């Protein structure tokens, strides 16, 4: 997706050979015009499928997932990283190792919002080692939902998550796929 790649080149900050900061449009401040295009592009990629629910994880998956949900007319459910006082039992949960924080979080989704009747697309902001996506797949499987596939805003293809999960049979559509962050420069796969 050219608009997204241009934005990454213009505003992304390469923090190391493995970490890209995009807090001016995705991870802190959000660019709603870009998010709208992202929602439309993701809907196009999955136009061959029936989708009843969009599943993501807080917080940075929520914006792209919501714009996709708007185009599809489907509800958006986000997995929570902390147990809240109002979210106690009746949960699907999975353990996820956080790439950016280097800690393990338990993520959970209320059983009220995901069921075996759902056809789910899973959305996240980044795909690195695939831990977050695996946790969301786990939750959708616990619900008995049909997983249509995943939509990722920025895949870092030089890390192993995407390849591993595709080999396991998961359809993954990524809108920008980074080949390298070496020498402070962002290089994309074609
Ligand atoms: P994974 O679970 O695939 O290893 O990492 C994906 C998760 O870690 C995403 O939900 C995202 O929040 C975070 N993440 C991974 N790599 C990056 C990165 O380079 N930049 C930012 N901002 N977040 C990342």
PDB file of C-alpha atoms and ligand atoms in Angstrom:
ATOM      1  CA  UNK A   1       0.000   0.000   0.000  1.00  0.00           C
ATOM      2  CA  UNK A   2       1.867   3.010  -1.356  1.00  0.00           C
ATOM      3  CA  UNK A   3       0.328   5.668   0.889  1.00  0.00           C
ATOM      4  CA  UNK A   4       1.341   3.686   3.977  1.00  0.00           C
ATOM      5  CA  UNK A   5       4.864   2.986   2.726  1.00  0.00           C
ATOM      6  CA  UNK A   6       5.359   6.701   1.920  1.00  0.00           C
ATOM      7  CA  UNK A   7       4.155   7.631   5.397  1.00  0.00           C
ATOM      8  CA  UNK A   8       6.570   5.130   6.969  1.00  0.00           C
ATOM      9  CA  UNK A   9       9.461   6.562   4.937  1.00  0.00           C
ATOM     10  CA  UNK A  10       8.520  10.131   5.807  1.00  0.00           C
ATOM     11  CA  UNK A  11       7.631   9.795   9.486  1.00  0.00           C
ATOM     12  CA  UNK A  12       8.928   6.442  10.755  1.00  0.00           C
ATOM     13  CA  UNK A  13      11.928   6.475  13.076  1.00  0.00           C
ATOM     14  CA  UNK A  14      14.259   3.493  12.987  1.00  0.00           C
ATOM     15  CA  UNK A  15      15.174   2.932  16.645  1.00  0.00           C
ATOM     16  CA  UNK A  16      17.384  -0.105  16.005  1.00  0.00           C
ATOM     17  CA  UNK A  17      17.865  -2.844  13.406  1.00  0.00           C
ATOM     18  CA  UNK A  18      14.638  -4.438  14.663  1.00  0.00           C
ATOM     19  CA  UNK A  19      12.378  -1.654  15.980  1.00  0.00           C
ATOM     20  CA  UNK A  20      10.474   0.956  14.007  1.00  0.00           C
ATOM     21  CA  UNK A  21       8.670   3.824  15.722  1.00  0.00           C
ATOM     22  CA  UNK A  22       5.535   5.118  14.015  1.00  0.00           C
ATOM     23  CA  UNK A  23       3.953   7.091  16.803  1.00  0.00           C
ATOM     24  CA  UNK A  24       2.975  10.068  14.617  1.00  0.00           C
ATOM     25  CA  UNK A  25       0.253   8.118  12.771  1.00  0.00           C
ATOM     26  CA  UNK A  26      -0.335   4.670  14.377  1.00  0.00           C
ATOM     27  CA  UNK A  27       1.064   4.101  17.875  1.00  0.00           C
ATOM     28  CA  UNK A  28       0.349   7.372  19.673  1.00  0.00           C
ATOM     29  CA  UNK A  29      -1.136  10.030  17.407  1.00  0.00           C
ATOM     30  CA  UNK A  30      -3.507   8.487  14.855  1.00  0.00           C
ATOM     31  CA  UNK A  31      -3.990   9.655  11.269  1.00  0.00           C
ATOM     32  CA  UNK A  32      -7.682   8.942  10.634  1.00  0.00           C
ATOM     33  CA  UNK A  33      -7.446   9.593   6.875  1.00  0.00           C
ATOM     34  CA  UNK A  34      -4.696   6.986   6.589  1.00  0.00           C
ATOM     35  CA  UNK A  35      -6.649   4.618   8.892  1.00  0.00           C
ATOM     36  CA  UNK A  36      -9.665   4.954   6.615  1.00  0.00           C
ATOM     37  CA  UNK A  37      -7.562   3.932   3.605  1.00  0.00           C
ATOM     38  CA  UNK A  38      -6.143   1.046   5.643  1.00  0.00           C
ATOM     39  CA  UNK A  39      -9.666  -0.112   6.556  1.00  0.00           C
ATOM     40  CA  UNK A  40     -10.714   0.008   2.896  1.00  0.00           C
ATOM     41  CA  UNK A  41      -7.598  -1.810   1.696  1.00  0.00           C
ATOM     42  CA  UNK A  42      -8.013  -4.578   4.277  1.00  0.00           C
ATOM     43  CA  UNK A  43     -11.680  -4.962   3.302  1.00  0.00           C
ATOM     44  CA  UNK A  44     -10.636  -5.226  -0.372  1.00  0.00           C
ATOM     45  CA  UNK A  45      -8.070  -7.901   0.390  1.00  0.00           C
ATOM     46  CA  UNK A  46     -10.772  -9.962   2.127  1.00  0.00           C
ATOM     47  CA  UNK A  47     -13.632  -9.135  -0.246  1.00  0.00           C
ATOM     48  CA  UNK A  48     -13.803 -12.853  -1.174  1.00  0.00           C
ATOM     49  CA  UNK A  49     -14.776 -13.785   2.390  1.00  0.00           C
ATOM     50  CA  UNK A  50     -17.739 -13.360   4.718  1.00  0.00           C
ATOM     51  CA  UNK A  51     -16.585 -11.735   7.955  1.00  0.00           C
ATOM     52  CA  UNK A  52     -18.809 -11.325  10.990  1.00  0.00           C
ATOM     53  CA  UNK A  53     -16.256 -10.007  13.476  1.00  0.00           C
ATOM     54  CA  UNK A  54     -12.946  -8.169  13.625  1.00  0.00           C
ATOM     55  CA  UNK A  55     -10.623  -9.259  16.445  1.00  0.00           C
ATOM     56  CA  UNK A  56      -7.635  -7.214  17.584  1.00  0.00           C
ATOM     57  CA  UNK A  57      -5.565  -6.393  20.666  1.00  0.00           C
ATOM     58  CA  UNK A  58      -5.313  -3.159  22.637  1.00  0.00           C
ATOM     59  CA  UNK A  59      -4.177  -0.579  22.053  1.00  0.00           C
ATOM     60  CA  UNK A  60      -2.626  -0.024  18.657  1.00  0.00           C
ATOM     61  CA  UNK A  61      -4.689  -2.601  16.787  1.00  0.00           C
ATOM     62  CA  UNK A  62      -7.926  -0.815  17.652  1.00  0.00           C
ATOM     63  CA  UNK A  63      -7.691   2.032  15.119  1.00  0.00           C
ATOM     64  CA  UNK A  64      -7.077  -0.044  11.969  1.00  0.00           C
ATOM     65  CA  UNK A  65      -9.521  -2.726  13.194  1.00  0.00           C
ATOM     66  CA  UNK A  66     -12.265  -0.149  13.763  1.00  0.00           C
ATOM     67  CA  UNK A  67     -11.908   1.370  10.309  1.00  0.00           C
ATOM     68  CA  UNK A  68     -12.095  -2.130   8.819  1.00  0.00           C
ATOM     69  CA  UNK A  69     -15.159  -2.885  10.956  1.00  0.00           C
ATOM     70  CA  UNK A  70     -16.773   0.304   9.640  1.00  0.00           C
ATOM     71  CA  UNK A  71     -16.295  -0.767   6.007  1.00  0.00           C
ATOM     72  CA  UNK A  72     -17.485  -4.329   6.718  1.00  0.00           C
ATOM     73  CA  UNK A  73     -20.333  -3.297   9.001  1.00  0.00           C
ATOM     74  CA  UNK A  74     -18.963  -5.792  11.537  1.00  0.00           C
ATOM     75  CA  UNK A  75     -18.295  -5.353  15.271  1.00  0.00           C
ATOM     76  CA  UNK A  76     -14.727  -5.010  16.510  1.00  0.00           C
ATOM     77  CA  UNK A  77     -13.562  -6.871  19.627  1.00  0.00           C
ATOM     78  CA  UNK A  78     -10.232  -6.092  21.220  1.00  0.00           C
ATOM     79  CA  UNK A  79      -8.379  -8.413  23.546  1.00  0.00           C
ATOM     80  CA  UNK A  80      -7.460  -6.717  26.808  1.00  0.00           C
ATOM     81  CA  UNK A  81      -4.007  -6.985  28.298  1.00  0.00           C
ATOM     82  CA  UNK A  82      -4.942  -6.388  31.890  1.00  0.00           C
ATOM     83  CA  UNK A  83      -7.641  -7.998  33.928  1.00  0.00           C
ATOM     84  CA  UNK A  84     -10.121  -5.259  34.731  1.00  0.00           C
ATOM     85  CA  UNK A  85     -12.567  -5.158  37.621  1.00  0.00           C
ATOM     86  CA  UNK A  86     -15.430  -5.513  35.201  1.00  0.00           C
ATOM     87  CA  UNK A  87     -13.749  -8.336  33.277  1.00  0.00           C
ATOM     88  CA  UNK A  88     -13.466 -11.205  35.716  1.00  0.00           C
ATOM     89  CA  UNK A  89     -14.564 -14.599  34.498  1.00  0.00           C
ATOM     90  CA  UNK A  90     -16.298 -15.928  31.417  1.00  0.00           C
ATOM     91  CA  UNK A  91     -13.123 -15.254  29.461  1.00  0.00           C
ATOM     92  CA  UNK A  92     -11.037 -16.748  26.709  1.00  0.00           C
ATOM     93  CA  UNK A  93      -7.364 -16.049  27.530  1.00  0.00           C
ATOM     94  CA  UNK A  94      -3.891 -16.650  26.154  1.00  0.00           C
ATOM     95  CA  UNK A  95      -0.330 -15.848  27.186  1.00  0.00           C
ATOM     96  CA  UNK A  96       1.523 -13.453  24.911  1.00  0.00           C
ATOM     97  CA  UNK A  97       5.168 -12.477  25.086  1.00  0.00           C
ATOM     98  CA  UNK A  98       5.435  -8.769  24.258  1.00  0.00           C
ATOM     99  CA  UNK A  99       8.100  -7.932  21.680  1.00  0.00           C
ATOM    100  CA  UNK A 100       8.400  -4.274  22.671  1.00  0.00           C
ATOM    101  CA  UNK A 101       8.118  -4.669  26.464  1.00  0.00           C
ATOM    102  CA  UNK A 102       9.827  -8.063  26.846  1.00  0.00           C
ATOM    103  CA  UNK A 103       7.222  -9.275  29.315  1.00  0.00           C
ATOM    104  CA  UNK A 104       4.450 -11.854  29.260  1.00  0.00           C
ATOM    105  CA  UNK A 105       0.897 -10.549  29.245  1.00  0.00           C
ATOM    106  CA  UNK A 106      -2.261 -12.502  29.694  1.00  0.00           C
ATOM    107  CA  UNK A 107      -4.702 -11.311  27.053  1.00  0.00           C
ATOM    108  CA  UNK A 108      -8.400 -11.970  27.311  1.00  0.00           C
ATOM    109  CA  UNK A 109     -11.705 -11.601  25.513  1.00  0.00           C
ATOM    110  CA  UNK A 110     -15.143 -12.012  27.044  1.00  0.00           C
ATOM    111  CA  UNK A 111     -17.014 -15.114  25.902  1.00  0.00           C
ATOM    112  CA  UNK A 112     -19.970 -12.782  25.244  1.00  0.00           C
ATOM    113  CA  UNK A 113     -18.276 -11.318  22.190  1.00  0.00           C
ATOM    114  CA  UNK A 114     -16.864 -14.279  20.272  1.00  0.00           C
ATOM    115  CA  UNK A 115     -18.574 -17.553  19.417  1.00  0.00           C
ATOM    116  CA  UNK A 116     -18.527 -20.580  17.125  1.00  0.00           C
ATOM    117  CA  UNK A 117     -20.891 -18.713  14.791  1.00  0.00           C
ATOM    118  CA  UNK A 118     -18.272 -16.062  14.027  1.00  0.00           C
ATOM    119  CA  UNK A 119     -16.086 -15.730  10.949  1.00  0.00           C
ATOM    120  CA  UNK A 120     -13.185 -13.686  12.238  1.00  0.00           C
ATOM    121  CA  UNK A 121     -10.433 -11.572  10.734  1.00  0.00           C
ATOM    122  CA  UNK A 122      -7.593 -10.756  13.127  1.00  0.00           C
ATOM    123  CA  UNK A 123      -5.938  -7.330  12.900  1.00  0.00           C
ATOM    124  CA  UNK A 124      -2.764  -5.939  14.459  1.00  0.00           C
ATOM    125  CA  UNK A 125      -0.471  -2.963  13.944  1.00  0.00           C
ATOM    126  CA  UNK A 126       2.834  -4.892  13.663  1.00  0.00           C
ATOM    127  CA  UNK A 127       3.867  -8.473  12.996  1.00  0.00           C
ATOM    128  CA  UNK A 128       7.324  -9.395  14.307  1.00  0.00           C
ATOM    129  CA  UNK A 129       7.801 -12.824  15.922  1.00  0.00           C
ATOM    130  CA  UNK A 130       4.095 -13.575  15.698  1.00  0.00           C
ATOM    131  CA  UNK A 131       3.382 -13.889  19.427  1.00  0.00           C
ATOM    132  CA  UNK A 132       0.495 -11.409  19.513  1.00  0.00           C
ATOM    133  CA  UNK A 133      -1.102 -12.937  16.414  1.00  0.00           C
ATOM    134  CA  UNK A 134      -0.672 -16.466  17.815  1.00  0.00           C
ATOM    135  CA  UNK A 135      -2.399 -15.408  21.046  1.00  0.00           C
ATOM    136  CA  UNK A 136      -5.337 -13.974  19.092  1.00  0.00           C
ATOM    137  CA  UNK A 137      -5.577 -17.118  16.946  1.00  0.00           C
ATOM    138  CA  UNK A 138      -5.606 -19.152  20.174  1.00  0.00           C
ATOM    139  CA  UNK A 139      -8.485 -17.062  21.551  1.00  0.00           C
ATOM    140  CA  UNK A 140     -10.521 -17.345  18.339  1.00  0.00           C
ATOM    141  CA  UNK A 141      -9.935 -21.125  18.358  1.00  0.00           C
ATOM    142  CA  UNK A 142     -11.081 -21.393  21.981  1.00  0.00           C
ATOM    143  CA  UNK A 143     -14.324 -19.728  20.862  1.00  0.00           C
ATOM    144  CA  UNK A 144     -14.636 -22.255  18.023  1.00  0.00           C
ATOM    145  CA  UNK A 145     -14.789 -19.345  15.555  1.00  0.00           C
ATOM    146  CA  UNK A 146     -13.740 -19.727  11.930  1.00  0.00           C
ATOM    147  CA  UNK A 147     -10.541 -17.742  11.310  1.00  0.00           C
ATOM    148  CA  UNK A 148     -10.685 -16.192   7.867  1.00  0.00           C
ATOM    149  CA  UNK A 149      -7.177 -14.735   8.160  1.00  0.00           C
ATOM    150  CA  UNK A 150      -5.153 -11.850   9.525  1.00  0.00           C
ATOM    151  CA  UNK A 151      -4.549  -8.272   8.432  1.00  0.00           C
ATOM    152  CA  UNK A 152      -1.361  -6.549   9.500  1.00  0.00           C
ATOM    153  CA  UNK A 153      -0.527  -2.885   8.987  1.00  0.00           C
ATOM    154  CA  UNK A 154       3.278  -3.310   9.144  1.00  0.00           C
ATOM    155  CA  UNK A 155       4.932  -6.706   8.880  1.00  0.00           C
ATOM    156  CA  UNK A 156       8.653  -6.930   9.599  1.00  0.00           C
ATOM    157  CA  UNK A 157       9.309  -9.740   7.134  1.00  0.00           C
ATOM    158  CA  UNK A 158      12.908 -10.125   8.269  1.00  0.00           C
ATOM    159  CA  UNK A 159      11.549 -11.547  11.525  1.00  0.00           C
ATOM    160  CA  UNK A 160      10.058 -15.028  11.590  1.00  0.00           C
ATOM    161  CA  UNK A 161       6.430 -14.622  12.721  1.00  0.00           C
ATOM    162  CA  UNK A 162       4.853 -14.168   9.290  1.00  0.00           C
ATOM    163  CA  UNK A 163       6.637 -17.097   7.649  1.00  0.00           C
ATOM    164  CA  UNK A 164       5.916 -19.431  10.563  1.00  0.00           C
ATOM    165  CA  UNK A 165       2.216 -18.661  10.753  1.00  0.00           C
ATOM    166  CA  UNK A 166       1.755 -18.798   6.966  1.00  0.00           C
ATOM    167  CA  UNK A 167       3.409 -22.225   6.973  1.00  0.00           C
ATOM    168  CA  UNK A 168       0.865 -23.283   9.592  1.00  0.00           C
ATOM    169  CA  UNK A 169      -1.846 -22.313   7.102  1.00  0.00           C
ATOM    170  CA  UNK A 170      -2.896 -18.869   8.316  1.00  0.00           C
ATOM    171  CA  UNK A 171      -3.709 -16.362   5.577  1.00  0.00           C
ATOM    172  CA  UNK A 172      -1.898 -13.105   6.380  1.00  0.00           C
ATOM    173  CA  UNK A 173      -2.381  -9.902   4.418  1.00  0.00           C
ATOM    174  CA  UNK A 174       0.145  -7.220   5.315  1.00  0.00           C
ATOM    175  CA  UNK A 175      -0.094  -3.711   3.913  1.00  0.00           C
ATOM    176  CA  UNK A 176       3.620  -2.921   4.185  1.00  0.00           C
ATOM    177  CA  UNK A 177       6.296  -5.578   4.517  1.00  0.00           C
ATOM    178  CA  UNK A 178       9.722  -4.465   5.718  1.00  0.00           C
ATOM    179  CA  UNK A 179      12.778  -6.250   4.412  1.00  0.00           C
ATOM    180  CA  UNK A 180      15.340  -4.449   6.540  1.00  0.00           C
ATOM    181  CA  UNK A 181      15.830  -1.684   9.093  1.00  0.00           C
ATOM    182  CA  UNK A 182      19.624  -1.834   8.845  1.00  0.00           C
ATOM    183  CA  UNK A 183      21.685   1.370   8.884  1.00  0.00           C
ATOM    184  CA  UNK A 184      18.734   3.450  10.010  1.00  0.00           C
ATOM    185  CA  UNK A 185      16.919   2.905   6.693  1.00  0.00           C
ATOM    186  CA  UNK A 186      13.556   1.295   5.973  1.00  0.00           C
ATOM    187  CA  UNK A 187      13.637  -1.077   3.005  1.00  0.00           C
ATOM    188  CA  UNK A 188      10.461  -2.830   1.841  1.00  0.00           C
ATOM    189  CA  UNK A 189       9.891  -6.106   0.042  1.00  0.00           C
ATOM    190  CA  UNK A 190       8.333  -5.337  -3.368  1.00  0.00           C
TER     191      UNK A 190
HETATM  192  P1  LIG B   1       5.082 -10.046  17.783  1.00  0.00           P
HETATM  193  O1  LIG B   1       4.111 -10.493  18.803  1.00  0.00           O
HETATM  194  O2  LIG B   1       4.686 -10.387  16.367  1.00  0.00           O
HETATM  195  O3  LIG B   1       6.502 -10.432  18.093  1.00  0.00           O
HETATM  196  O4  LIG B   1       5.095  -8.449  17.840  1.00  0.00           O
HETATM  197  C1  LIG B   1       3.956  -7.737  17.486  1.00  0.00           C
HETATM  198  C2  LIG B   1       3.522  -6.802  18.573  1.00  0.00           C
HETATM  199  O5  LIG B   1       4.653  -6.119  19.122  1.00  0.00           O
HETATM  200  C3  LIG B   1       2.600  -5.750  18.001  1.00  0.00           C
HETATM  201  O6  LIG B   1       1.364  -5.849  18.664  1.00  0.00           O
HETATM  202  C4  LIG B   1       3.279  -4.431  18.268  1.00  0.00           C
HETATM  203  O7  LIG B   1       2.544  -3.718  19.217  1.00  0.00           O
HETATM  204  C5  LIG B   1       4.639  -4.737  18.835  1.00  0.00           C
HETATM  205  N1  LIG B   1       5.757  -4.485  17.892  1.00  0.00           N
HETATM  206  C6  LIG B   1       6.579  -5.416  17.340  1.00  0.00           C
HETATM  207  N2  LIG B   1       7.542  -4.841  16.626  1.00  0.00           N
HETATM  208  C7  LIG B   1       7.327  -3.505  16.691  1.00  0.00           C
HETATM  209  C8  LIG B   1       8.016  -2.373  16.132  1.00  0.00           C
HETATM  210  O8  LIG B   1       9.030  -2.446  15.415  1.00  0.00           O
HETATM  211  N3  LIG B   1       7.498  -1.138  16.430  1.00  0.00           N
HETATM  212  C9  LIG B   1       6.377  -0.991  17.202  1.00  0.00           C
HETATM  213  N4  LIG B   1       5.951   0.263  17.410  1.00  0.00           N
HETATM  214  N5  LIG B   1       5.732  -2.042  17.758  1.00  0.00           N
HETATM  215  C10 LIG B   1       6.191  -3.285  17.493  1.00  0.00           C
END
